[in-house]
Amino acid sequence: MAPAPRAARAEREAHSGVLDVFREGGERARIFVFRGKLSLAQSTHADLHLGVELVRNGALTGDMLKEAVEKAVDLGDGLHGVLKSMDYLDESLAKAAYRSLMPRIVGRVVAANGAFRWTDGEDFARHVPAATTAMKSVLDQAMALSEEGDLEK
């Protein structure tokens, strides 16, 4: 089952789990669903991660992001946690950034070619920051974004 119908079914049946999407070319995305609601979306795409989003909306400078990324790499820790420890990020700012990213990430994978894996469960909920929102709303936004642009690309 492709990502869009799987996500719609997860909402309809109030499932919890993680949808891993492996796109051709090596790009990966993870869609976290908690009791039928989209909780978080992450991507390896260079323009679709928390740090870039915070620079884009003016919450961080490029230098601040570079410093945080270097520290995250040195510590082997996630960027979200490092940004919080450096007092560059609070939860409301993080949630706003994640909510802004979700439709764009889902839009890239909603009709993706590649491999998909659904892992059932709620264990992730203790470890990932939640910016919970209705799945249908994000899928509608994602479909609109995926329909923009040149059909030849």
GROMACS .gro file of N, CA and C in nm:
model
  459
    1MET      N    1   0.085  -0.117   0.000
    1MET     CA    2   0.000   0.000   0.000
    1MET      C    3   0.090   0.124   0.000
    2ALA      N    4   0.063   0.219  -0.088
    2ALA     CA    5   0.141   0.343  -0.099
    2ALA      C    6   0.121   0.431   0.026
    3PRO      N    7   0.207   0.532   0.045
    3PRO     CA    8   0.201   0.613   0.167
    3PRO      C    9   0.068   0.684   0.192
    4ALA      N   10   0.006   0.744   0.090
    4ALA     CA   11  -0.117   0.821   0.114
    4ALA      C   12  -0.231   0.733   0.166
    5PRO      N   13  -0.264   0.620   0.100
    5PRO     CA   14  -0.371   0.536   0.155
    5PRO      C   15  -0.336   0.479   0.293
    6ARG      N   16  -0.209   0.448   0.316
    6ARG     CA   17  -0.167   0.395   0.446
    6ARG      C   18  -0.190   0.501   0.554
    7ALA      N   19  -0.154   0.626   0.526
    7ALA     CA   20  -0.173   0.734   0.623
    7ALA      C   21  -0.321   0.760   0.647
    8ALA      N   22  -0.400   0.759   0.541
    8ALA     CA   23  -0.544   0.780   0.556
    8ALA      C   24  -0.607   0.669   0.640
    9ARG      N   25  -0.564   0.546   0.619
    9ARG     CA   26  -0.616   0.434   0.697
    9ARG      C   27  -0.574   0.447   0.844
   10ALA      N   28  -0.451   0.490   0.867
   10ALA     CA   29  -0.404   0.508   1.005
   10ALA      C   30  -0.491   0.610   1.078
   11GLU      N   31  -0.530   0.717   1.007
   11GLU     CA   32  -0.617   0.817   1.070
   11GLU      C   33  -0.755   0.758   1.096
   12ARG      N   34  -0.812   0.698   0.995
   12ARG     CA   35  -0.948   0.644   1.004
   12ARG      C   36  -0.961   0.540   1.116
   13GLU      N   37  -0.860   0.456   1.132
   13GLU     CA   38  -0.865   0.349   1.231
   13GLU      C   39  -0.789   0.381   1.359
   14ALA      N   40  -0.744   0.506   1.373
   14ALA     CA   41  -0.673   0.556   1.492
   14ALA      C   42  -0.552   0.470   1.529
   15HIS      N   43  -0.473   0.433   1.428
   15HIS     CA   44  -0.351   0.357   1.451
   15HIS      C   45  -0.239   0.448   1.500
   16SER      N   46  -0.142   0.387   1.563
   16SER     CA   47  -0.017   0.454   1.600
   16SER      C   48   0.098   0.377   1.539
   17GLY      N   49   0.197   0.450   1.492
   17GLY     CA   50   0.314   0.384   1.437
   17GLY      C   51   0.398   0.481   1.357
   18VAL      N   52   0.498   0.425   1.291
   18VAL     CA   53   0.592   0.503   1.212
   18VAL      C   54   0.593   0.448   1.070
   19LEU      N   55   0.573   0.537   0.975
   19LEU     CA   56   0.582   0.501   0.834
   19LEU      C   57   0.717   0.548   0.783
   20ASP      N   58   0.804   0.453   0.748
   20ASP     CA   59   0.933   0.484   0.690
   20ASP      C   60   0.918   0.478   0.539
   21VAL      N   61   0.966   0.582   0.472
   21VAL     CA   62   0.959   0.590   0.326
   21VAL      C   63   1.101   0.602   0.274
   22PHE      N   64   1.138   0.513   0.185
   22PHE     CA   65   1.271   0.511   0.126
   22PHE      C   66   1.254   0.544  -0.022
   23ARG      N   67   1.282   0.667  -0.059
   23ARG     CA   68   1.265   0.710  -0.198
   23ARG      C   69   1.384   0.669  -0.283
   24GLU      N   70   1.357   0.657  -0.412
   24GLU     CA   71   1.466   0.630  -0.505
   24GLU      C   72   1.567   0.744  -0.493
   25GLY      N   73   1.695   0.713  -0.500
   25GLY     CA   74   1.799   0.814  -0.485
   25GLY      C   75   1.850   0.828  -0.343
   26GLY      N   76   1.794   0.751  -0.251
   26GLY     CA   77   1.846   0.749  -0.115
   26GLY      C   78   1.775   0.839  -0.015
   27GLU      N   79   1.683   0.923  -0.059
   27GLU     CA   80   1.612   1.008   0.036
   27GLU      C   81   1.521   0.923   0.125
   28ARG      N   82   1.517   0.959   0.254
   28ARG     CA   83   1.431   0.888   0.349
   28ARG      C   84   1.341   0.988   0.420
   29ALA      N   85   1.226   0.939   0.460
   29ALA     CA   86   1.134   1.019   0.542
   29ALA      C   87   1.070   0.928   0.645
   30ARG      N   88   1.035   0.986   0.757
   30ARG     CA   89   0.964   0.913   0.862
   30ARG      C   90   0.841   0.995   0.899
   31ILE      N   91   0.727   0.928   0.899
   31ILE     CA   92   0.600   0.990   0.935
   31ILE      C   93   0.553   0.922   1.063
   32PHE      N   94   0.543   0.998   1.170
   32PHE     CA   95   0.503   0.945   1.301
   32PHE      C   96   0.354   0.972   1.321
   33VAL      N   97   0.277   0.867   1.347
   33VAL     CA   98   0.132   0.878   1.364
   33VAL      C   99   0.097   0.829   1.503
   34PHE      N  100   0.025   0.912   1.578
   34PHE     CA  101  -0.015   0.876   1.714
   34PHE      C  102  -0.167   0.879   1.723
   35ARG      N  103  -0.224   0.759   1.739
   35ARG     CA  104  -0.369   0.743   1.750
   35ARG      C  105  -0.445   0.815   1.639
   36GLY      N  106  -0.393   0.797   1.518
   36GLY     CA  107  -0.458   0.850   1.399
   36GLY      C  108  -0.423   0.992   1.363
   37LYS      N  109  -0.344   1.058   1.444
   37LYS     CA  110  -0.306   1.197   1.415
   37LYS      C  111  -0.157   1.201   1.379
   38LEU      N  112  -0.126   1.287   1.285
   38LEU     CA  113   0.013   1.306   1.247
   38LEU      C  114   0.085   1.376   1.361
   39SER      N  115   0.191   1.315   1.410
   39SER     CA  116   0.263   1.367   1.525
   39SER      C  117   0.391   1.441   1.483
   40LEU      N  118   0.460   1.387   1.385
   40LEU     CA  119   0.587   1.445   1.341
   40LEU      C  120   0.622   1.386   1.205
   41ALA      N  121   0.692   1.464   1.125
   41ALA     CA  122   0.746   1.415   0.998
   41ALA      C  123   0.891   1.461   0.988
   42GLN      N  124   0.978   1.371   0.949
   42GLN     CA  125   1.120   1.401   0.933
   42GLN      C  126   1.164   1.356   0.795
   43SER      N  127   1.264   1.425   0.741
   43SER     CA  128   1.316   1.391   0.609
   43SER      C  129   1.466   1.412   0.605
   44THR      N  130   1.532   1.336   0.520
   44THR     CA  131   1.674   1.358   0.496
   44THR      C  132   1.697   1.460   0.386
   45HIS      N  133   1.591   1.509   0.323
   45HIS     CA  134   1.604   1.611   0.219
   45HIS      C  135   1.668   1.736   0.279
   46ALA      N  136   1.764   1.793   0.211
   46ALA     CA  137   1.844   1.904   0.266
   46ALA      C  138   1.761   2.025   0.307
   47ASP      N  139   1.650   2.052   0.241
   47ASP     CA  140   1.569   2.170   0.273
   47ASP      C  141   1.455   2.143   0.370
   48LEU      N  142   1.442   2.019   0.414
   48LEU     CA  143   1.325   1.983   0.494
   48LEU      C  144   1.363   1.929   0.631
   49HIS      N  145   1.438   2.009   0.707
   49HIS     CA  146   1.466   1.967   0.844
   49HIS      C  147   1.456   2.087   0.937
   50LEU      N  148   1.451   2.058   1.065
   50LEU     CA  149   1.425   2.159   1.168
   50LEU      C  150   1.518   2.278   1.157
   51GLY      N  151   1.647   2.255   1.145
   51GLY     CA  152   1.743   2.365   1.143
   51GLY      C  153   1.720   2.461   1.028
   52VAL      N  154   1.701   2.409   0.909
   52VAL     CA  155   1.677   2.494   0.792
   52VAL      C  156   1.547   2.571   0.809
   53GLU      N  157   1.446   2.506   0.864
   53GLU     CA  158   1.318   2.573   0.886
   53GLU      C  159   1.332   2.688   0.985
   54LEU      N  160   1.412   2.670   1.089
   54LEU     CA  161   1.433   2.776   1.187
   54LEU      C  162   1.512   2.893   1.128
   55VAL      N  163   1.605   2.866   1.039
   55VAL     CA  164   1.675   2.973   0.968
   55VAL      C  165   1.579   3.043   0.873
   56ARG      N  166   1.500   2.965   0.801
   56ARG     CA  167   1.404   3.020   0.706
   56ARG      C  168   1.306   3.116   0.774
   57ASN      N  169   1.260   3.082   0.895
   57ASN     CA  170   1.163   3.170   0.961
   57ASN      C  171   1.227   3.274   1.052
   58GLY      N  172   1.361   3.283   1.049
   58GLY     CA  173   1.430   3.389   1.121
   58GLY      C  174   1.461   3.362   1.267
   59ALA      N  175   1.432   3.242   1.316
   59ALA     CA  176   1.456   3.209   1.456
   59ALA      C  177   1.604   3.181   1.482
   60LEU      N  178   1.678   3.138   1.381
   60LEU     CA  179   1.822   3.110   1.392
   60LEU      C  180   1.895   3.179   1.278
   61THR      N  181   2.023   3.209   1.301
   61THR     CA  182   2.109   3.253   1.191
   61THR      C  183   2.178   3.129   1.135
   62GLY      N  184   2.235   3.144   1.019
   62GLY     CA  185   2.312   3.034   0.961
   62GLY      C  186   2.428   2.993   1.051
   63ASP      N  187   2.493   3.090   1.115
   63ASP     CA  188   2.604   3.059   1.205
   63ASP      C  189   2.556   2.981   1.328
   64MET      N  190   2.440   3.019   1.382
   64MET     CA  191   2.385   2.947   1.497
   64MET      C  192   2.356   2.802   1.459
   65LEU      N  193   2.297   2.782   1.340
   65LEU     CA  194   2.267   2.647   1.295
   65LEU      C  195   2.396   2.566   1.276
   66LYS      N  196   2.495   2.627   1.214
   66LYS     CA  197   2.623   2.557   1.192
   66LYS      C  198   2.683   2.513   1.325
   67GLU      N  199   2.682   2.604   1.423
   67GLU     CA  200   2.736   2.571   1.556
   67GLU      C  201   2.659   2.454   1.619
   68ALA      N  202   2.527   2.457   1.609
   68ALA     CA  203   2.444   2.352   1.667
   68ALA      C  204   2.464   2.218   1.596
   69VAL      N  205   2.475   2.221   1.464
   69VAL     CA  206   2.497   2.097   1.388
   69VAL      C  207   2.632   2.037   1.425
   70GLU      N  208   2.735   2.120   1.435
   70GLU     CA  209   2.867   2.068   1.473
   70GLU      C  210   2.863   2.005   1.612
   71LYS      N  211   2.793   2.069   1.705
   71LYS     CA  212   2.782   2.015   1.840
   71LYS      C  213   2.702   1.883   1.839
   72ALA      N  214   2.595   1.878   1.759
   72ALA     CA  215   2.515   1.755   1.749
   72ALA      C  216   2.599   1.640   1.696
   73VAL      N  217   2.681   1.668   1.595
   73VAL     CA  218   2.768   1.565   1.538
   73VAL      C  219   2.871   1.520   1.641
   74ASP      N  220   2.932   1.616   1.709
   74ASP     CA  221   3.033   1.583   1.811
   74ASP      C  222   2.975   1.497   1.923
   75LEU      N  223   2.852   1.531   1.966
   75LEU     CA  224   2.789   1.460   2.077
   75LEU      C  225   2.716   1.332   2.033
   76GLY      N  226   2.692   1.322   1.902
   76GLY     CA  227   2.611   1.210   1.853
   76GLY      C  228   2.467   1.223   1.897
   77ASP      N  229   2.420   1.345   1.910
   77ASP     CA  230   2.286   1.374   1.961
   77ASP      C  231   2.202   1.435   1.850
   78GLY      N  232   2.071   1.438   1.871
   78GLY     CA  233   1.980   1.497   1.773
   78GLY      C  234   1.984   1.649   1.777
   79LEU      N  235   1.957   1.712   1.664
   79LEU     CA  236   1.962   1.857   1.653
   79LEU      C  237   1.860   1.923   1.745
   80HIS      N  238   1.741   1.867   1.756
   80HIS     CA  239   1.637   1.924   1.842
   80HIS      C  240   1.688   1.939   1.985
   81GLY      N  241   1.744   1.833   2.041
   81GLY     CA  242   1.796   1.837   2.177
   81GLY      C  243   1.912   1.934   2.194
   82VAL      N  244   1.999   1.938   2.096
   82VAL     CA  245   2.114   2.029   2.103
   82VAL      C  246   2.067   2.174   2.097
   83LEU      N  247   1.974   2.204   2.009
   83LEU     CA  248   1.921   2.341   2.000
   83LEU      C  249   1.857   2.384   2.131
   84LYS      N  250   1.786   2.291   2.195
   84LYS     CA  251   1.725   2.322   2.326
   84LYS      C  252   1.833   2.345   2.432
   85SER      N  253   1.935   2.260   2.433
   85SER     CA  254   2.040   2.273   2.535
   85SER      C  255   2.119   2.403   2.517
   86MET      N  256   2.124   2.455   2.396
   86MET     CA  257   2.194   2.580   2.369
   86MET      C  258   2.103   2.702   2.388
   87ASP      N  259   1.980   2.677   2.430
   87ASP     CA  260   1.878   2.783   2.447
   87ASP      C  261   1.847   2.856   2.317
   88TYR      N  262   1.859   2.784   2.206
   88TYR     CA  263   1.822   2.839   2.076
   88TYR      C  264   1.678   2.802   2.039
   89LEU      N  265   1.617   2.713   2.117
   89LEU     CA  266   1.488   2.657   2.079
   89LEU      C  267   1.404   2.631   2.202
   90ASP      N  268   1.275   2.669   2.194
   90ASP     CA  269   1.179   2.628   2.297
   90ASP      C  270   1.072   2.543   2.228
   91GLU      N  271   0.988   2.479   2.307
   91GLU     CA  272   0.891   2.384   2.251
   91GLU      C  273   0.792   2.449   2.156
   92SER      N  274   0.745   2.570   2.186
   92SER     CA  275   0.646   2.633   2.098
   92SER      C  276   0.709   2.663   1.962
   93LEU      N  277   0.832   2.708   1.959
   93LEU     CA  278   0.902   2.734   1.833
   93LEU      C  279   0.926   2.605   1.756
   94ALA      N  280   0.964   2.499   1.829
   94ALA     CA  281   0.986   2.369   1.765
   94ALA      C  282   0.857   2.316   1.703
   95LYS      N  283   0.747   2.323   1.777
   95LYS     CA  284   0.619   2.273   1.725
   95LYS      C  285   0.576   2.351   1.603
   96ALA      N  286   0.593   2.483   1.604
   96ALA     CA  287   0.556   2.564   1.487
   96ALA      C  288   0.640   2.524   1.366
   97ALA      N  289   0.769   2.502   1.386
   97ALA     CA  290   0.856   2.462   1.275
   97ALA      C  291   0.817   2.324   1.222
   98TYR      N  292   0.793   2.229   1.313
   98TYR     CA  293   0.753   2.095   1.269
   98TYR      C  294   0.619   2.098   1.196
   99ARG      N  295   0.524   2.178   1.245
   99ARG     CA  296   0.394   2.188   1.176
   99ARG      C  297   0.409   2.245   1.036
  100SER      N  298   0.501   2.339   1.022
  100SER     CA  299   0.526   2.398   0.891
  100SER      C  300   0.592   2.297   0.796
  101LEU      N  301   0.677   2.212   0.851
  101LEU     CA  302   0.747   2.113   0.769
  101LEU      C  303   0.658   1.996   0.726
  102MET      N  304   0.563   1.957   0.811
  102MET     CA  305   0.486   1.834   0.785
  102MET      C  306   0.422   1.829   0.647
  103PRO      N  307   0.348   1.931   0.601
  103PRO     CA  308   0.287   1.917   0.469
  103PRO      C  309   0.389   1.907   0.356
  104ARG      N  310   0.502   1.974   0.371
  104ARG     CA  311   0.605   1.967   0.266
  104ARG      C  312   0.672   1.831   0.263
  105ILE      N  313   0.698   1.774   0.379
  105ILE     CA  314   0.759   1.640   0.384
  105ILE      C  315   0.660   1.536   0.332
  106VAL      N  316   0.538   1.540   0.383
  106VAL     CA  317   0.436   1.445   0.338
  106VAL      C  318   0.412   1.463   0.188
  107GLY      N  319   0.415   1.589   0.141
  107GLY     CA  320   0.396   1.615  -0.002
  107GLY      C  321   0.502   1.549  -0.089
  108ARG      N  322   0.624   1.539  -0.038
  108ARG     CA  323   0.731   1.474  -0.114
  108ARG      C  324   0.715   1.324  -0.119
  109VAL      N  325   0.650   1.266  -0.018
  109VAL     CA  326   0.644   1.120  -0.012
  109VAL      C  327   0.506   1.064  -0.040
  110VAL      N  328   0.404   1.150  -0.052
  110VAL     CA  329   0.267   1.103  -0.064
  110VAL      C  330   0.247   1.011  -0.185
  111ALA      N  331   0.319   1.034  -0.290
  111ALA     CA  332   0.306   0.949  -0.408
  111ALA      C  333   0.444   0.900  -0.452
  112ALA      N  334   0.532   0.881  -0.356
  112ALA     CA  335   0.671   0.846  -0.386
  112ALA      C  336   0.683   0.706  -0.442
  113ASN      N  337   0.782   0.691  -0.528
  113ASN     CA  338   0.826   0.558  -0.570
  113ASN      C  339   0.936   0.517  -0.474
  114GLY      N  340   0.936   0.394  -0.436
  114GLY     CA  341   1.039   0.345  -0.345
  114GLY      C  342   0.981   0.239  -0.254
  115ALA      N  343   1.045   0.220  -0.140
  115ALA     CA  344   1.002   0.119  -0.045
  115ALA      C  345   0.939   0.186   0.077
  116PHE      N  346   0.847   0.116   0.141
  116PHE     CA  347   0.775   0.169   0.255
  116PHE      C  348   0.770   0.062   0.363
  117ARG      N  349   0.775   0.108   0.489
  117ARG     CA  350   0.763   0.014   0.600
  117ARG      C  351   0.681   0.081   0.710
  118TRP      N  352   0.577   0.012   0.755
  118TRP     CA  353   0.496   0.059   0.867
  118TRP      C  354   0.536  -0.021   0.991
  119THR      N  355   0.569   0.048   1.099
  119THR     CA  356   0.600  -0.017   1.226
  119THR      C  357   0.493   0.026   1.325
  120ASP      N  358   0.412  -0.069   1.366
  120ASP     CA  359   0.301  -0.042   1.456
  120ASP      C  360   0.350  -0.015   1.597
  121GLY      N  361   0.287   0.078   1.667
  121GLY     CA  362   0.320   0.099   1.808
  121GLY      C  363   0.327   0.245   1.846
  122GLU      N  364   0.330   0.269   1.977
  122GLU     CA  365   0.333   0.405   2.031
  122GLU      C  366   0.463   0.435   2.105
  123ASP      N  367   0.559   0.345   2.102
  123ASP     CA  368   0.683   0.364   2.178
  123ASP      C  369   0.754   0.495   2.143
  124PHE      N  370   0.747   0.537   2.019
  124PHE     CA  371   0.815   0.659   1.976
  124PHE      C  372   0.764   0.782   2.050
  125ALA      N  373   0.640   0.780   2.098
  125ALA     CA  374   0.577   0.897   2.158
  125ALA      C  375   0.655   0.953   2.277
  126ARG      N  376   0.731   0.868   2.343
  126ARG     CA  377   0.812   0.915   2.457
  126ARG      C  378   0.938   0.986   2.412
  127HIS      N  379   0.976   0.971   2.284
  127HIS     CA  380   1.107   1.018   2.240
  127HIS      C  381   1.104   1.129   2.136
  128VAL      N  382   0.994   1.145   2.066
  128VAL     CA  383   0.991   1.246   1.961
  128VAL      C  384   0.904   1.363   2.005
  129PRO      N  385   0.945   1.485   1.967
  129PRO     CA  386   0.860   1.601   1.999
  129PRO      C  387   0.734   1.595   1.914
  130ALA      N  388   0.621   1.621   1.974
  130ALA     CA  389   0.495   1.609   1.902
  130ALA      C  390   0.442   1.746   1.861
  131ALA      N  391   0.402   1.755   1.737
  131ALA     CA  392   0.333   1.871   1.684
  131ALA      C  393   0.204   1.818   1.621
  132THR      N  394   0.126   1.748   1.700
  132THR     CA  395   0.013   1.669   1.652
  132THR      C  396  -0.088   1.754   1.577
  133THR      N  397  -0.131   1.699   1.464
  133THR     CA  398  -0.231   1.766   1.381
  133THR      C  399  -0.311   1.660   1.305
  134ALA      N  400  -0.426   1.698   1.255
  134ALA     CA  401  -0.512   1.604   1.183
  134ALA      C  402  -0.444   1.558   1.054
  135MET      N  403  -0.447   1.428   1.031
  135MET     CA  404  -0.384   1.369   0.913
  135MET      C  405  -0.447   1.423   0.784
  136LYS      N  406  -0.580   1.431   0.780
  136LYS     CA  407  -0.647   1.474   0.656
  136LYS      C  408  -0.605   1.614   0.616
  137SER      N  409  -0.592   1.702   0.713
  137SER     CA  410  -0.550   1.839   0.685
  137SER      C  411  -0.412   1.841   0.620
  138VAL      N  412  -0.319   1.764   0.675
  138VAL     CA  413  -0.183   1.759   0.620
  138VAL      C  414  -0.182   1.690   0.485
  139LEU      N  415  -0.259   1.582   0.471
  139LEU     CA  416  -0.266   1.514   0.340
  139LEU      C  417  -0.323   1.607   0.233
  140ASP      N  418  -0.426   1.685   0.268
  140ASP     CA  419  -0.481   1.781   0.172
  140ASP      C  420  -0.377   1.885   0.131
  141GLN      N  421  -0.304   1.940   0.229
  141GLN     CA  422  -0.199   2.036   0.199
  141GLN      C  423  -0.088   1.971   0.117
  142ALA      N  424  -0.052   1.848   0.154
  142ALA     CA  425   0.054   1.777   0.084
  142ALA      C  426   0.016   1.750  -0.061
  143MET      N  427  -0.109   1.709  -0.083
  143MET     CA  428  -0.153   1.684  -0.220
  143MET      C  429  -0.149   1.813  -0.302
  144ALA      N  430  -0.191   1.924  -0.243
  144ALA     CA  431  -0.186   2.052  -0.313
  144ALA      C  432  -0.042   2.088  -0.349
  145LEU      N  433   0.050   2.068  -0.255
  145LEU     CA  434   0.192   2.098  -0.282
  145LEU      C  435   0.249   2.005  -0.387
  146SER      N  436   0.209   1.878  -0.384
  146SER     CA  437   0.264   1.782  -0.480
  146SER      C  438   0.210   1.807  -0.621
  147GLU      N  439   0.099   1.877  -0.632
  147GLU     CA  440   0.042   1.907  -0.763
  147GLU      C  441   0.098   2.034  -0.822
  148GLU      N  442   0.171   2.114  -0.743
  148GLU     CA  443   0.234   2.234  -0.795
  148GLU      C  444   0.356   2.196  -0.875
  149GLY      N  445   0.392   2.281  -0.968
  149GLY     CA  446   0.518   2.260  -1.040
  149GLY      C  447   0.500   2.188  -1.172
  150ASP      N  448   0.610   2.162  -1.233
  150ASP     CA  449   0.617   2.105  -1.367
  150ASP      C  450   0.590   1.954  -1.364
  151LEU      N  451   0.501   1.909  -1.448
  151LEU     CA  452   0.468   1.767  -1.454
  151LEU      C  453   0.583   1.683  -1.511
  152GLU      N  454   0.675   1.747  -1.580
  152GLU     CA  455   0.784   1.673  -1.643
  152GLU      C  456   0.896   1.640  -1.544
  153LYS      N  457   0.893   1.701  -1.425
  153LYS     CA  458   1.002   1.678  -1.328
  153LYS      C  459   0.966   1.569  -1.233
   0.00000   0.00000   0.00000
